[in-house]
Amino acid sequence: MAGTFSGGMKRRLSVAISMIGAPLCCYLDEPSTGLDPASRRTLWSCIKKAKKTRAIFLTTHSMEEAEGLCDRLGIFVDGALRCIGNPKELTARFGGFYILTVTGEHGTENRVSELVHSLATDVRITYSISGTQKFEIASSQVTLAKVFKAMTDNKARLGIRDWGIANTTLEEAFIKISRGAIGT
C-alpha cells in the first residue's frame, strides 16, 4: 500500500515508523525533503516534540531545518567534520558580519559604496546589480546605530530608495565554511 503514496507521504511515513517503539536514538535523513511548507512545519513540530525524550541524529542540506530543529549541529565538508556547535554559536563564530543591502537610484552605486566603506575597514561587496548592492560588514567594527545614522543621514543625498541590515544567517556561515573561507 505504501508504494502508492506520494513522495512526501512516504517521507512522513518513514519518520513515523522510525518513532514507533519510542527508541532512545533515532536517525533521520533529510526528513522534510520534498514536503510542501505546511507539511514541513507539521513534521518539524513532531520532531521537536520527539527530541524531548530521545536523541535524534538528523542529516539535512537545509540550514533552515538545521536551525529550527538542532540543539547542536556539525558541518561536514567533503566528508570531514569542519565544526560543531549550536546554531547561534556557529553563526557568531563563522559569521561575524552584518549583511547590509542598499538599493539606490541608477548611477549612485559608487557613492553608496564609498559611504559603506567609510563605516568600517572590513567591508566586502557580495552583490551588485541594477542599483542594488549587498555588503558584508564586520560586526566587530561597526555598531548598528552607526549604520542606521549613516543610512538615514545620507538617504536623500545619495538617492537611496531602500536599505536593510541583518545579522549573518546560518546559511551564510555554512557557505563560508564549505568554501574553506574560514579555518576551523
GROMACS .gro file of C-alpha atoms in nm:
model
  184
    1MET     CA    1   0.000   0.000   0.000
    2ALA     CA    2   0.280   0.248   0.084
    3GLY     CA    3   0.405   0.208  -0.273
    4THR     CA    4   0.108   0.410  -0.396
    5PHE     CA    5   0.182   0.706  -0.164
    6SER     CA    6   0.330   1.033  -0.291
    7GLY     CA    7   0.695   1.107  -0.216
    8GLY     CA    8   0.601   1.346   0.063
    9MET     CA    9   0.365   1.094   0.221
   10LYS     CA   10   0.636   0.825   0.203
   11ARG     CA   11   0.879   1.060   0.375
   12ARG     CA   12   0.632   1.135   0.656
   13LEU     CA   13   0.556   0.763   0.690
   14SER     CA   14   0.927   0.680   0.722
   15VAL     CA   15   0.966   0.937   1.002
   16ALA     CA   16   0.658   0.797   1.180
   17ILE     CA   17   0.792   0.440   1.150
   18SER     CA   18   1.127   0.550   1.293
   19MET     CA   19   0.949   0.677   1.605
   20ILE     CA   20   0.749   0.357   1.669
   21GLY     CA   21   0.851   0.190   1.993
   22ALA     CA   22   0.992   0.513   2.139
   23PRO     CA   23   1.358   0.439   2.057
   24LEU     CA   24   1.619   0.625   2.262
   25CYS     CA   25   1.802   0.718   1.942
   26CYS     CA   26   1.653   0.798   1.603
   27TYR     CA   27   1.832   0.868   1.273
   28LEU     CA   28   1.654   1.091   1.021
   29ASP     CA   29   1.797   1.151   0.674
   30GLU     CA   30   1.657   1.461   0.502
   31PRO     CA   31   1.319   1.419   0.677
   32SER     CA   32   1.142   1.714   0.512
   33THR     CA   33   1.285   1.699   0.160
   34GLY     CA   34   1.006   1.724  -0.094
   35LEU     CA   35   0.739   1.836   0.152
   36ASP     CA   36   0.524   2.143   0.100
   37PRO     CA   37   0.576   2.422   0.357
   38ALA     CA   38   0.271   2.334   0.568
   39SER     CA   39   0.362   1.964   0.584
   40ARG     CA   40   0.723   2.055   0.661
   41ARG     CA   41   0.619   2.269   0.960
   42THR     CA   42   0.390   1.993   1.089
   43LEU     CA   43   0.671   1.738   1.060
   44TRP     CA   44   0.914   1.974   1.233
   45SER     CA   45   0.668   2.012   1.523
   46CYS     CA   46   0.654   1.633   1.559
   47ILE     CA   47   1.034   1.609   1.553
   48LYS     CA   48   1.067   1.888   1.814
   49LYS     CA   49   0.825   1.703   2.039
   50ALA     CA   50   1.006   1.371   1.987
   51LYS     CA   51   1.350   1.516   2.064
   52LYS     CA   52   1.243   1.587   2.421
   53THR     CA   53   1.254   1.214   2.501
   54ARG     CA   54   1.518   1.077   2.262
   55ALA     CA   55   1.836   1.165   2.079
   56ILE     CA   56   1.773   1.250   1.715
   57PHE     CA   57   2.050   1.249   1.457
   58LEU     CA   58   1.943   1.449   1.155
   59THR     CA   59   2.113   1.491   0.819
   60THR     CA   60   1.999   1.781   0.606
   61HIS     CA   61   2.111   2.026   0.342
   62SER     CA   62   1.855   2.279   0.467
   63MET     CA   63   2.006   2.532   0.703
   64GLU     CA   64   1.652   2.645   0.789
   65GLU     CA   65   1.575   2.290   0.902
   66ALA     CA   66   1.903   2.263   1.094
   67GLU     CA   67   1.849   2.596   1.268
   68GLY     CA   68   1.489   2.510   1.358
   69LEU     CA   69   1.545   2.155   1.483
   70CYS     CA   70   1.902   2.116   1.607
   71ASP     CA   71   2.035   2.188   1.954
   72ARG     CA   72   2.385   2.107   1.828
   73LEU     CA   73   2.500   2.059   1.474
   74GLY     CA   74   2.810   1.954   1.292
   75ILE     CA   75   2.901   2.076   0.946
   76PHE     CA   76   3.073   1.830   0.716
   77VAL     CA   77   3.267   1.937   0.408
   78ASP     CA   78   3.393   1.670   0.169
   79GLY     CA   79   3.319   1.402   0.428
   80ALA     CA   80   3.518   1.570   0.706
   81LEU     CA   81   3.369   1.734   1.015
   82ARG     CA   82   3.468   2.101   0.996
   83CYS     CA   83   3.291   2.237   1.305
   84ILE     CA   84   3.037   2.157   1.575
   85GLY     CA   85   2.821   2.375   1.799
   86ASN     CA   86   2.473   2.514   1.839
   87PRO     CA   87   2.336   2.725   1.552
   88LYS     CA   88   2.389   3.057   1.731
   89GLU     CA   89   2.749   2.970   1.824
   90LEU     CA   90   2.833   2.870   1.468
   91THR     CA   91   2.668   3.178   1.323
   92ALA     CA   92   2.861   3.403   1.562
   93ARG     CA   93   3.189   3.215   1.518
   94PHE     CA   94   3.184   3.185   1.141
   95GLY     CA   95   2.965   3.479   1.054
   96GLY     CA   96   3.075   3.782   1.249
   97PHE     CA   97   2.933   4.028   0.999
   98TYR     CA   98   2.622   4.221   0.915
   99ILE     CA   99   2.457   4.199   0.575
  100LEU     CA  100   2.368   4.548   0.450
  101THR     CA  101   2.152   4.568   0.139
  102VAL     CA  102   2.112   4.907  -0.029
  103THR     CA  103   1.901   4.992  -0.334
  104GLY     CA  104   1.965   5.331  -0.487
  105GLU     CA  105   1.895   5.528  -0.798
  106HIS     CA  106   2.086   5.429  -1.111
  107GLY     CA  107   2.441   5.563  -1.111
  108THR     CA  108   2.473   5.607  -0.733
  109GLU     CA  109   2.645   5.273  -0.666
  110ASN     CA  110   2.997   5.418  -0.628
  111ARG     CA  111   2.889   5.687  -0.384
  112VAL     CA  112   2.688   5.436  -0.179
  113SER     CA  113   2.987   5.201  -0.177
  114GLU     CA  114   3.215   5.483  -0.057
  115LEU     CA  115   2.974   5.559   0.227
  116VAL     CA  116   2.959   5.196   0.338
  117HIS     CA  117   3.338   5.159   0.317
  118SER     CA  118   3.372   5.469   0.538
  119LEU     CA  119   3.188   5.285   0.818
  120ALA     CA  120   3.446   5.008   0.867
  121THR     CA  121   3.771   4.880   0.721
  122ASP     CA  122   3.646   4.523   0.678
  123VAL     CA  123   3.373   4.564   0.415
  124ARG     CA  124   3.310   4.333   0.122
  125ILE     CA  125   3.065   4.378  -0.167
  126THR     CA  126   2.897   4.044  -0.230
  127TYR     CA  127   2.635   4.154  -0.482
  128SER     CA  128   2.584   4.449  -0.714
  129ILE     CA  129   2.326   4.460  -0.990
  130SER     CA  130   2.072   4.716  -1.115
  131GLY     CA  131   2.128   4.963  -0.833
  132THR     CA  132   2.111   4.706  -0.554
  133GLN     CA  133   2.426   4.629  -0.360
  134LYS     CA  134   2.484   4.383  -0.079
  135PHE     CA  135   2.773   4.436   0.163
  136GLU     CA  136   2.927   4.227   0.439
  137ILE     CA  137   3.046   4.450   0.723
  138ALA     CA  138   3.249   4.309   1.013
  139SER     CA  139   3.019   4.338   1.315
  140SER     CA  140   3.322   4.393   1.540
  141GLN     CA  141   3.398   4.719   1.357
  142VAL     CA  142   3.063   4.893   1.345
  143THR     CA  143   2.753   4.940   1.557
  144LEU     CA  144   2.402   4.912   1.421
  145ALA     CA  145   2.343   5.268   1.542
  146LYS     CA  146   2.630   5.392   1.326
  147VAL     CA  147   2.491   5.216   1.018
  148PHE     CA  148   2.138   5.347   1.084
  149LYS     CA  149   2.267   5.702   1.126
  150ALA     CA  150   2.478   5.687   0.810
  151MET     CA  151   2.192   5.548   0.602
  152THR     CA  152   1.926   5.789   0.730
  153ASP     CA  153   2.156   6.093   0.713
  154ASN     CA  154   2.260   6.017   0.354
  155LYS     CA  155   1.943   5.863   0.211
  156ALA     CA  156   1.825   6.168   0.016
  157ARG     CA  157   2.173   6.290  -0.082
  158LEU     CA  158   2.274   5.952  -0.229
  159GLY     CA  159   1.937   5.863  -0.378
  160ILE     CA  160   1.893   5.558  -0.155
  161ARG     CA  161   1.545   5.416  -0.217
  162ASP     CA  162   1.558   5.127   0.027
  163TRP     CA  163   1.802   4.963   0.263
  164GLY     CA  164   1.810   4.694   0.528
  165ILE     CA  165   2.057   4.530   0.762
  166ALA     CA  166   2.058   4.180   0.910
  167ASN     CA  167   2.282   3.951   1.110
  168THR     CA  168   2.464   3.668   0.940
  169THR     CA  169   2.241   3.367   0.881
  170LEU     CA  170   2.342   3.007   0.944
  171GLU     CA  171   2.325   2.952   0.568
  172GLU     CA  172   2.576   3.232   0.505
  173ALA     CA  173   2.808   3.090   0.773
  174PHE     CA  174   2.770   2.743   0.617
  175ILE     CA  175   2.866   2.878   0.274
  176LYS     CA  176   3.180   3.037   0.419
  177ILE     CA  177   3.273   2.716   0.600
  178SER     CA  178   3.210   2.497   0.295
  179ARG     CA  179   3.415   2.724   0.069
  180GLY     CA  180   3.703   2.698   0.313
  181ALA     CA  181   3.698   3.073   0.364
  182ILE     CA  182   3.737   3.022   0.737
  183GLY     CA  183   3.980   2.788   0.902
  184THR     CA  184   3.838   2.577   1.181
   0.00000   0.00000   0.00000
